[in-house]
PDB file of C-alpha atoms in Angstrom:
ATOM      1  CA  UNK A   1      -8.367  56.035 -42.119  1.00 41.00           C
ATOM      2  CA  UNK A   2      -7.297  59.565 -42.859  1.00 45.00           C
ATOM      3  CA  UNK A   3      -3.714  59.692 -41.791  1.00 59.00           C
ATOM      4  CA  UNK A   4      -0.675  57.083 -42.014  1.00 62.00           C
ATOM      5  CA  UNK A   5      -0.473  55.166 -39.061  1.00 79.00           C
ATOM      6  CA  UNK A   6       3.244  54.507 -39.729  1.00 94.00           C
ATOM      7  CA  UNK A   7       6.119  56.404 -38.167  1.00 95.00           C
ATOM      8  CA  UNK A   8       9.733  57.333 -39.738  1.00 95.00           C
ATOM      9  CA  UNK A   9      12.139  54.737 -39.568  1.00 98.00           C
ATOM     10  CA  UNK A  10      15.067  56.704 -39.830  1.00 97.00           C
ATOM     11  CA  UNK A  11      17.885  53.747 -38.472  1.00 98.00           C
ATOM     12  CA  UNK A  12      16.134  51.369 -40.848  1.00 98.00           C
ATOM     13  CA  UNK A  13      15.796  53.716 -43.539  1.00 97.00           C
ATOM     14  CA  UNK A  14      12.549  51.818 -44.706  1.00 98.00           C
ATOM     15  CA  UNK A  15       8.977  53.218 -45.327  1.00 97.00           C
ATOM     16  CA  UNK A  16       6.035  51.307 -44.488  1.00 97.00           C
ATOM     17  CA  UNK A  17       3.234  51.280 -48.156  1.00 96.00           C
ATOM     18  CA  UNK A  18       0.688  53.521 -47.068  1.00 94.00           C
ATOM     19  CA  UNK A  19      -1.733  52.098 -49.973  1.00 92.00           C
ATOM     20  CA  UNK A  20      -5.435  52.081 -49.929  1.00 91.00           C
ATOM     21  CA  UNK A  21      -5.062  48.689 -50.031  1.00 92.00           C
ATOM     22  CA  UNK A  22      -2.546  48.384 -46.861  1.00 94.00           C
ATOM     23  CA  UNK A  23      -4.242  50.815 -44.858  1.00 94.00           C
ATOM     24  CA  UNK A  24      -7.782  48.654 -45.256  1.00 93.00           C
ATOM     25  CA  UNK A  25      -6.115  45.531 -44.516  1.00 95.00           C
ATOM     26  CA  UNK A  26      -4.442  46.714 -41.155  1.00 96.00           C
ATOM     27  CA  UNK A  27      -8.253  48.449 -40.221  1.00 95.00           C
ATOM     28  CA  UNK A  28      -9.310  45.147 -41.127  1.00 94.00           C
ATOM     29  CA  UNK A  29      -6.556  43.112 -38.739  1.00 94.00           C
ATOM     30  CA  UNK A  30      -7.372  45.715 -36.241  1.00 94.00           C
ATOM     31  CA  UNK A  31     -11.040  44.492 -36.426  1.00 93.00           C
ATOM     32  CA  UNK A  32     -10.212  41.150 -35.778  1.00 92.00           C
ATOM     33  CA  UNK A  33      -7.281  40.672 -33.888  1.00 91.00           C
ATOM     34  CA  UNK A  34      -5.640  41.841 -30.572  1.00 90.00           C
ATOM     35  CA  UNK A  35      -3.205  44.610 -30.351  1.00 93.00           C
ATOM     36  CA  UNK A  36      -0.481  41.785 -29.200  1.00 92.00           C
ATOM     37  CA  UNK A  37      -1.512  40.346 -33.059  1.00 92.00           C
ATOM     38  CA  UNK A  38      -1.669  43.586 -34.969  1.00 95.00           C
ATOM     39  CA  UNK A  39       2.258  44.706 -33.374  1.00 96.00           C
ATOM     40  CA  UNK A  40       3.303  41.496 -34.473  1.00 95.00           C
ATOM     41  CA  UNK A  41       2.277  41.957 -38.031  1.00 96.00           C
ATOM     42  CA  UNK A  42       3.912  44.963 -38.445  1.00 97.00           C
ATOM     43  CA  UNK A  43       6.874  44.424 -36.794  1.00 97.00           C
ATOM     44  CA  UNK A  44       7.038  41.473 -39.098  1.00 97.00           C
ATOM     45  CA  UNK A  45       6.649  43.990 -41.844  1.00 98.00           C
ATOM     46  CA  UNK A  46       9.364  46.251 -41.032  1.00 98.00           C
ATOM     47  CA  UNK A  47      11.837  43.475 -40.277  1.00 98.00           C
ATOM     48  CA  UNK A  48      10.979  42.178 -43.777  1.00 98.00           C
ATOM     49  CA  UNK A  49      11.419  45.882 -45.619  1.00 98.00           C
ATOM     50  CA  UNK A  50      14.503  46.006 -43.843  1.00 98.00           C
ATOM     51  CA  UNK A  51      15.601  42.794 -45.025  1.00 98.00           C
ATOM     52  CA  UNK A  52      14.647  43.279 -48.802  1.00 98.00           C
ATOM     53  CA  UNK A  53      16.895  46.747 -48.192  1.00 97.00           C
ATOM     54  CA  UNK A  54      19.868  44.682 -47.243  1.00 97.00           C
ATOM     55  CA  UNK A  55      19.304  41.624 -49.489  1.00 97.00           C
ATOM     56  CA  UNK A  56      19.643  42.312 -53.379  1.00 96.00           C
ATOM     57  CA  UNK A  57      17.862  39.055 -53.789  1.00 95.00           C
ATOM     58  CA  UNK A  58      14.859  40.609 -52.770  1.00 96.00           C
ATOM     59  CA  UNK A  59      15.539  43.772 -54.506  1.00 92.00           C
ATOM     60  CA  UNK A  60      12.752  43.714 -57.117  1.00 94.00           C
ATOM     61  CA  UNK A  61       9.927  42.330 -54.679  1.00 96.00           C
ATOM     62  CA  UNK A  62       6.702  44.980 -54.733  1.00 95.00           C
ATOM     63  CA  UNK A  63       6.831  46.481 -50.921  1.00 96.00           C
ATOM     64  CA  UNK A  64       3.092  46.583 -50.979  1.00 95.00           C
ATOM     65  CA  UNK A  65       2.736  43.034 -51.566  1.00 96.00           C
ATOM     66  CA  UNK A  66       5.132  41.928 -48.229  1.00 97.00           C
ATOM     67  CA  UNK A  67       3.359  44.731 -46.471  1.00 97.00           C
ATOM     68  CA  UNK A  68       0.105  42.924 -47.529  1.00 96.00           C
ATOM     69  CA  UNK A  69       1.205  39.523 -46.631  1.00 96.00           C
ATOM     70  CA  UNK A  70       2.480  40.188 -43.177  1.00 97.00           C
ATOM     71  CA  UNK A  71      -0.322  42.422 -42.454  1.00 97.00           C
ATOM     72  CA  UNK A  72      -2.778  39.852 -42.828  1.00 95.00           C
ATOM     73  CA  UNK A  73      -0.407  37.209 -41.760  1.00 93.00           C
ATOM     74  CA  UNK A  74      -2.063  35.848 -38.565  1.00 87.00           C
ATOM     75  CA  UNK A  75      -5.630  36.516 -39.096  1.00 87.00           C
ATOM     76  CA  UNK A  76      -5.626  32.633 -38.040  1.00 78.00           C
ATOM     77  CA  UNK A  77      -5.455  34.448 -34.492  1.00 77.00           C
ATOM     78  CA  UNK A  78      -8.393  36.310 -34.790  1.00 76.00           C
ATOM     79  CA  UNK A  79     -11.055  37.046 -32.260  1.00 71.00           C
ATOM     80  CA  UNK A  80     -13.121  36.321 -34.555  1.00 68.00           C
ATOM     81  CA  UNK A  81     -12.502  33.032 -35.325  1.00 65.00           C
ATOM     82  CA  UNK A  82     -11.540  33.825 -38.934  1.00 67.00           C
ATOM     83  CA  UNK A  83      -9.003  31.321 -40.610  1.00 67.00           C
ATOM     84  CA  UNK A  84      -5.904  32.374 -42.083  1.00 76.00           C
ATOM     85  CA  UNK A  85      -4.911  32.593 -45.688  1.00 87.00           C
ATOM     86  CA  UNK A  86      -7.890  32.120 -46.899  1.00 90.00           C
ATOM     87  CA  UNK A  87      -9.541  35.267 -45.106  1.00 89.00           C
ATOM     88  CA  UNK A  88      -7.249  36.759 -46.318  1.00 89.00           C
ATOM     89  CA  UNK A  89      -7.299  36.068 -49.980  1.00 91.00           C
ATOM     90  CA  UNK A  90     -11.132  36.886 -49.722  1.00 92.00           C
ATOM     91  CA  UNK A  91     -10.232  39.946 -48.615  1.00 92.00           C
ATOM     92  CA  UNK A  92      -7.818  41.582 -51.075  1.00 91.00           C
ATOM     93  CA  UNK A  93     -10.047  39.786 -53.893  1.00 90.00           C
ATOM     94  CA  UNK A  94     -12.971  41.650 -51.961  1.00 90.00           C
ATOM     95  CA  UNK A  95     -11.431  44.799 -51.750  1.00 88.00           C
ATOM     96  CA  UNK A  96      -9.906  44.984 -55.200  1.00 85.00           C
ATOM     97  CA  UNK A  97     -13.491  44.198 -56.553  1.00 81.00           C
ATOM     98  CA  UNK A  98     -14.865  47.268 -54.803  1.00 77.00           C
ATOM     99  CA  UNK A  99     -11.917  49.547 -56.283  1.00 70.00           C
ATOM    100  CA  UNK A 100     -13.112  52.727 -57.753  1.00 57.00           C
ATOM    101  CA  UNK A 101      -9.939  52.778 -60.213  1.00 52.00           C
ATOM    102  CA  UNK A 102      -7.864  49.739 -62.126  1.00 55.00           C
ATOM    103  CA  UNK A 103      -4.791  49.946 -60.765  1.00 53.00           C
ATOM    104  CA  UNK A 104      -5.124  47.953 -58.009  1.00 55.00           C
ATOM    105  CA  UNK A 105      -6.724  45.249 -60.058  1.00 56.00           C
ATOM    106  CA  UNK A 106      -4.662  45.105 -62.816  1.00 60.00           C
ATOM    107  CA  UNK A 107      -1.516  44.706 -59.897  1.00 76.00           C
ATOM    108  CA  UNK A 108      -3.197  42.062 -57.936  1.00 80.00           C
ATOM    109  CA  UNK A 109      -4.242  39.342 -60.327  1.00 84.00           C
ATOM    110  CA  UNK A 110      -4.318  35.769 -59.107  1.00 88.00           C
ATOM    111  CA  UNK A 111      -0.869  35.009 -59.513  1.00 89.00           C
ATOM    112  CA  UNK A 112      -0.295  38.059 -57.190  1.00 90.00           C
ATOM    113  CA  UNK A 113      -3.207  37.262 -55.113  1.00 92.00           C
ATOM    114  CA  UNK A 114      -1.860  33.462 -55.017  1.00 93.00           C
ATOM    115  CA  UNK A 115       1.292  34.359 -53.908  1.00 94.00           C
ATOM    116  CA  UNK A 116      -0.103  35.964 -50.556  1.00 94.00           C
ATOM    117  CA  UNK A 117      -2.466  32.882 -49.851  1.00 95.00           C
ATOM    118  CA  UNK A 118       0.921  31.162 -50.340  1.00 96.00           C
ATOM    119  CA  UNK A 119       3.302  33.161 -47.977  1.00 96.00           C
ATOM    120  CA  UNK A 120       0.719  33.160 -45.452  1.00 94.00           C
ATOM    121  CA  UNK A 121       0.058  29.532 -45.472  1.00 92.00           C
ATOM    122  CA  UNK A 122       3.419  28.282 -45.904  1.00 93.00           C
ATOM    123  CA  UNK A 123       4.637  31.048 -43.219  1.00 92.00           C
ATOM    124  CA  UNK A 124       5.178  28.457 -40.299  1.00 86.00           C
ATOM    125  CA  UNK A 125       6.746  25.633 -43.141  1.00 89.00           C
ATOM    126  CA  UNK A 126      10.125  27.556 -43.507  1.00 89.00           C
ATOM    127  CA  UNK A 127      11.206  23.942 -45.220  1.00 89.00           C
ATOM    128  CA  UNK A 128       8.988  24.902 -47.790  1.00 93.00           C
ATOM    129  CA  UNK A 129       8.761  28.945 -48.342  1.00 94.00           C
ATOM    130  CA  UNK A 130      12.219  29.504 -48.112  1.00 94.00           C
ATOM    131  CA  UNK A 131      12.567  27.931 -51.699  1.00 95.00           C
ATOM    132  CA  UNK A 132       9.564  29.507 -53.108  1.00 96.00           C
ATOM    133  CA  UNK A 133       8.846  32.625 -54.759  1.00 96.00           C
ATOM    134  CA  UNK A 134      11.010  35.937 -53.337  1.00 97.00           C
ATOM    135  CA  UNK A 135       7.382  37.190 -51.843  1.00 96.00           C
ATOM    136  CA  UNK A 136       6.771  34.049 -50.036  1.00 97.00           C
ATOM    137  CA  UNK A 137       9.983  33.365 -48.895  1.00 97.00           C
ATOM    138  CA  UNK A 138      10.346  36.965 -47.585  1.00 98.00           C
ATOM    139  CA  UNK A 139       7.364  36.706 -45.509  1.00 98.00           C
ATOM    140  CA  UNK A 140       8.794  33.780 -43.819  1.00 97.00           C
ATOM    141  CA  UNK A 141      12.065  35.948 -42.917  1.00 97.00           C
ATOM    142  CA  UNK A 142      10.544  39.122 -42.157  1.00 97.00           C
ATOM    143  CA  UNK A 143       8.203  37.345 -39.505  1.00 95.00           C
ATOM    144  CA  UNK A 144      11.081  35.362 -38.418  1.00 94.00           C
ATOM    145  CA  UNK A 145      12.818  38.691 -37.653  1.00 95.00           C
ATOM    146  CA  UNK A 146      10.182  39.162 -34.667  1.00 94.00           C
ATOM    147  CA  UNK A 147      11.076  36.284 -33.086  1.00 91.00           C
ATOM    148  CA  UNK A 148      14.721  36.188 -33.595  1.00 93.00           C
ATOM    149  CA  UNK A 149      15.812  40.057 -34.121  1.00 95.00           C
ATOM    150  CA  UNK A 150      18.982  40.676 -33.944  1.00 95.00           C
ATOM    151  CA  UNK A 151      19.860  36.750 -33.299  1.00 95.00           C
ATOM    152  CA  UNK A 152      18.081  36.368 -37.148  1.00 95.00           C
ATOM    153  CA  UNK A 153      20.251  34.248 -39.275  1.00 93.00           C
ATOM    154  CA  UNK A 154      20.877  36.540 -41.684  1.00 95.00           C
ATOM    155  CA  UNK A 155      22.512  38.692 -39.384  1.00 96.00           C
ATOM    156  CA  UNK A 156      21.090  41.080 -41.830  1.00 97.00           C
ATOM    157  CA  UNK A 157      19.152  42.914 -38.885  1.00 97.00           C
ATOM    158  CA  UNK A 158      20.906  45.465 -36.326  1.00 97.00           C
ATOM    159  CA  UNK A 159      20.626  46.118 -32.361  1.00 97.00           C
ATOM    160  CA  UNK A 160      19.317  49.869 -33.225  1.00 98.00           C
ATOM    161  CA  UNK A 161      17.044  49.058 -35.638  1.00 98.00           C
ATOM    162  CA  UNK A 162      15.321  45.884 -34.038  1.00 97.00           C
ATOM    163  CA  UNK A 163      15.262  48.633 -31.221  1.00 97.00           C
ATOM    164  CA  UNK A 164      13.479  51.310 -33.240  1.00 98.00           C
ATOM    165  CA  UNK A 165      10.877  49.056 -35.132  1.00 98.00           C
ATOM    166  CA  UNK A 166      10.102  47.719 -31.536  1.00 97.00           C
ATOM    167  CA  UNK A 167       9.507  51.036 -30.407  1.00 97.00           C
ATOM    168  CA  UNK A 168       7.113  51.981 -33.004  1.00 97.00           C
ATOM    169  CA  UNK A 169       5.535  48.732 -32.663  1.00 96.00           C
ATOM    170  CA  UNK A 170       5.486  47.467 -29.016  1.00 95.00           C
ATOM    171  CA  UNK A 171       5.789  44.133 -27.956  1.00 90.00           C
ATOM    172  CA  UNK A 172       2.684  44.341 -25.667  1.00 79.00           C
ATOM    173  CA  UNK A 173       3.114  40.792 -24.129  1.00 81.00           C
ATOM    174  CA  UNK A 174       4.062  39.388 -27.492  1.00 82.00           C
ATOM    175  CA  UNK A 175       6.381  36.336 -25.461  1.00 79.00           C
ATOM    176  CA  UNK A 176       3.929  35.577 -23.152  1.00 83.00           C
ATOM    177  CA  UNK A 177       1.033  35.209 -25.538  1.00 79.00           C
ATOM    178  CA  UNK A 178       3.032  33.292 -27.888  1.00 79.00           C
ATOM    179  CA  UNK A 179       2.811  29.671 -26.158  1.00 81.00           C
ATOM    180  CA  UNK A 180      -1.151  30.205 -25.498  1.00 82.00           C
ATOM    181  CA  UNK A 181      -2.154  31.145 -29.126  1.00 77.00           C
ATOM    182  CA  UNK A 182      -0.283  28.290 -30.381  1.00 80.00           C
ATOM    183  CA  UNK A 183      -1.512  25.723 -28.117  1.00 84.00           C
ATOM    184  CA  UNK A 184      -4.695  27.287 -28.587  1.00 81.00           C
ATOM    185  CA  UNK A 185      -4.694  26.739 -32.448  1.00 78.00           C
ATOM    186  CA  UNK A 186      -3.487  23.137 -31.741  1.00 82.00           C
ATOM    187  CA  UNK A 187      -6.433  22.755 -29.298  1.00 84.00           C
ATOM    188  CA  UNK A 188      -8.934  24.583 -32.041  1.00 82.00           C
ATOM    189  CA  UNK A 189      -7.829  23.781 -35.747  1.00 78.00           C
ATOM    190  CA  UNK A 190      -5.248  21.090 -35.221  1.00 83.00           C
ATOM    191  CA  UNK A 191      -5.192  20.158 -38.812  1.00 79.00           C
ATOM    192  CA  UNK A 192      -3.808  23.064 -39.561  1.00 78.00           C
ATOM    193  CA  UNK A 193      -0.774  22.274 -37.348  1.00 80.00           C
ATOM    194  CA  UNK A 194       0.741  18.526 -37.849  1.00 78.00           C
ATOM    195  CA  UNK A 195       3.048  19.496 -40.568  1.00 76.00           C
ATOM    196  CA  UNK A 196       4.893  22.707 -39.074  1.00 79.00           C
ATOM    197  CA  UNK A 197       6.050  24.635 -36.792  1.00 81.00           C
ATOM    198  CA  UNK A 198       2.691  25.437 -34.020  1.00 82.00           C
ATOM    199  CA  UNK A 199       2.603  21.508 -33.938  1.00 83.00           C
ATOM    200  CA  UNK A 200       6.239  21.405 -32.774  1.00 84.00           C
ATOM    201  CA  UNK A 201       4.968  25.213 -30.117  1.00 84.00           C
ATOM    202  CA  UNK A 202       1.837  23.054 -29.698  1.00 82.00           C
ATOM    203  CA  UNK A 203       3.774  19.612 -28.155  1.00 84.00           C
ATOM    204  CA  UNK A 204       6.187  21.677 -26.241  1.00 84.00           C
ATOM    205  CA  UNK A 205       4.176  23.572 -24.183  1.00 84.00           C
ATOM    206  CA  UNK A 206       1.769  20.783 -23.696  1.00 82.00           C
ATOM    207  CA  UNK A 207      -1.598  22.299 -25.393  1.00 84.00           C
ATOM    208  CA  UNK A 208      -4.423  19.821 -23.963  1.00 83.00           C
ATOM    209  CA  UNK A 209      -5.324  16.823 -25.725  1.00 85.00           C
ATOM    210  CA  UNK A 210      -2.803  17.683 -28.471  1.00 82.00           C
ATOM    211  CA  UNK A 211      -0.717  14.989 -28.377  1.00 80.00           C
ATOM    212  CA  UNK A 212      -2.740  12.175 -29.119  1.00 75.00           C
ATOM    213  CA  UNK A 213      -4.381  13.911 -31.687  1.00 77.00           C
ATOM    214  CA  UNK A 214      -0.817  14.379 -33.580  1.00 73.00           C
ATOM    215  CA  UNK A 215       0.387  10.629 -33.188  1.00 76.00           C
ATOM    216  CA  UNK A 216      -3.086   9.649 -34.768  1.00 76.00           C
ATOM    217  CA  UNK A 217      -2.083  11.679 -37.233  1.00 74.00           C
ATOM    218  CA  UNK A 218       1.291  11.506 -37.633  1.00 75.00           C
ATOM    219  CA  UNK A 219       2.093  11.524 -41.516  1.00 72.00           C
ATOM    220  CA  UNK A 220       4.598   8.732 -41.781  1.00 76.00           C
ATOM    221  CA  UNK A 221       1.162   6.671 -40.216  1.00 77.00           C
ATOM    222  CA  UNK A 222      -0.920   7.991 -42.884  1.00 72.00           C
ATOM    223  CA  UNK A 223       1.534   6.500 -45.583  1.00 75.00           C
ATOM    224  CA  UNK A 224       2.522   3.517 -44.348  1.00 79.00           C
ATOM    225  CA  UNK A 225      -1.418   2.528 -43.772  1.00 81.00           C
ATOM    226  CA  UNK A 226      -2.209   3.884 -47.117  1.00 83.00           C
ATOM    227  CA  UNK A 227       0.389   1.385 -48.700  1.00 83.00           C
ATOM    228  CA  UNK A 228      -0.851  -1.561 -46.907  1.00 85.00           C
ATOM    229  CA  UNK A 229      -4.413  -0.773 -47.485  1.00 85.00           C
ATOM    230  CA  UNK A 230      -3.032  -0.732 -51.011  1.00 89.00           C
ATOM    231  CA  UNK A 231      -2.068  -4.262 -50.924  1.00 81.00           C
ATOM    232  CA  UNK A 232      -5.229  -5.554 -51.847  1.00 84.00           C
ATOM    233  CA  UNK A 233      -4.977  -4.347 -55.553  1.00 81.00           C
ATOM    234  CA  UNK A 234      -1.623  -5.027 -56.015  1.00 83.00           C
ATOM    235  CA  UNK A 235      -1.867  -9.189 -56.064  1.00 68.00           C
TER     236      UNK A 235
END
């Protein structure tokens, strides 16, 4: 990939990484996802640029690394069948092995490389990632900014720009695929879903069969018949 694939963001006044690194993970979300997915990500990434513009908070966070984590965010959605954070932690530990310089490796150490796998797993747990580290918390915002835009509660995100990022990044059916990728993830991997929010998508729009797997596992269950199976040793 020759060329940036990015364009100017002039309203938003942000600029897209246009890393090695970057540019092989969006070939490689283009590989395995659906135009609808690939949008998304970046969308989420500008929204979350924008943000870390606005917010001093996230002042000091490395723009490659959010462009990294919400590039790779939904790989859970691939065609492919490939499975989230950890696809994606293969990935950048695959890539940086294959570097033909240090710099990359010496930037992305596990700690770094941790932090992804932990803003993309903990993307859809807002409870969670909003008090963890800038990067991961970020994440959680910037892809928030997709859904919400101009409605996001930071208010941190403006009519013309949620209009220009759209424009460079169109929705292509975005709201109507929404429901059926989330009920389909409930339907496919619903382990991955009892604890946040494509459970909650999942129940709502009625994926099949997904209810009674949630209320068999329903977490306050799990507890409460792990402390009376407990009783046993107690007496």
């Amino acid at each position: 990939m020759s060329e940036a694939p990015f364009p100017p963001f002039p309203i938003s006044g942000i600029t897209i990484p246009t890393t090695p690194l970057v540019l092989a993970a969006l070939e490689y979300s283009q590989s395995h996802t659906s135009v609808t997915t690939v949008n998304h990500c970046l969308r989420s990434t500008a929204f979350a640029l924008i943000l870390a513009r606005k917010d001093p908070a996230y002042a000091s966070v490395d723009p490659e690394t959010i462009a990294l984590c919400t590039i790779l965010h939904d790989m859970g959605w691939a065609t492919t069948k490939l499975d989230g954070a950890n696809i994606a932690r293969d990935f950048i530990q695959t890539e940086i092995a294959h570097a033909d310089h240090d710099t990359g490796k010496a930037k992305f150490d596990e700690h770094r490389i941790q932090l992804i796998w932990d803003a993309i797993a903990l993307h859809t747990t807002p409870s969670i990632s909003a008090h963890k580290q800038k990067e991961v918390a970020l994440t959680t915002f910037g892809i928030l900014g997709d859904i919400a835009g101009p409605h996001h509660p930071s208010g941190m995100i403006s009519v013309d720009e949620y209009k220009e990022v759209v424009r460079a990044f169109p929705r292509a059916g975005f709201r109507e695929a929404i429901p059926q990728i989330m009920c389909a993830l409930c339907t496919e991997k619903p382990e991955t879903t009892y604890d946040n929010a494509v459970g909650e998508m999942g129940l709502k729009f009625g994926a099949e069969g997904y209810r009674e797997k949630w209320e068999k596992n329903r977490m306050s269950d799990v507890l409460h018949g792990a402390l009376e199976a407990c009783k046993q040793y107690e007496e």
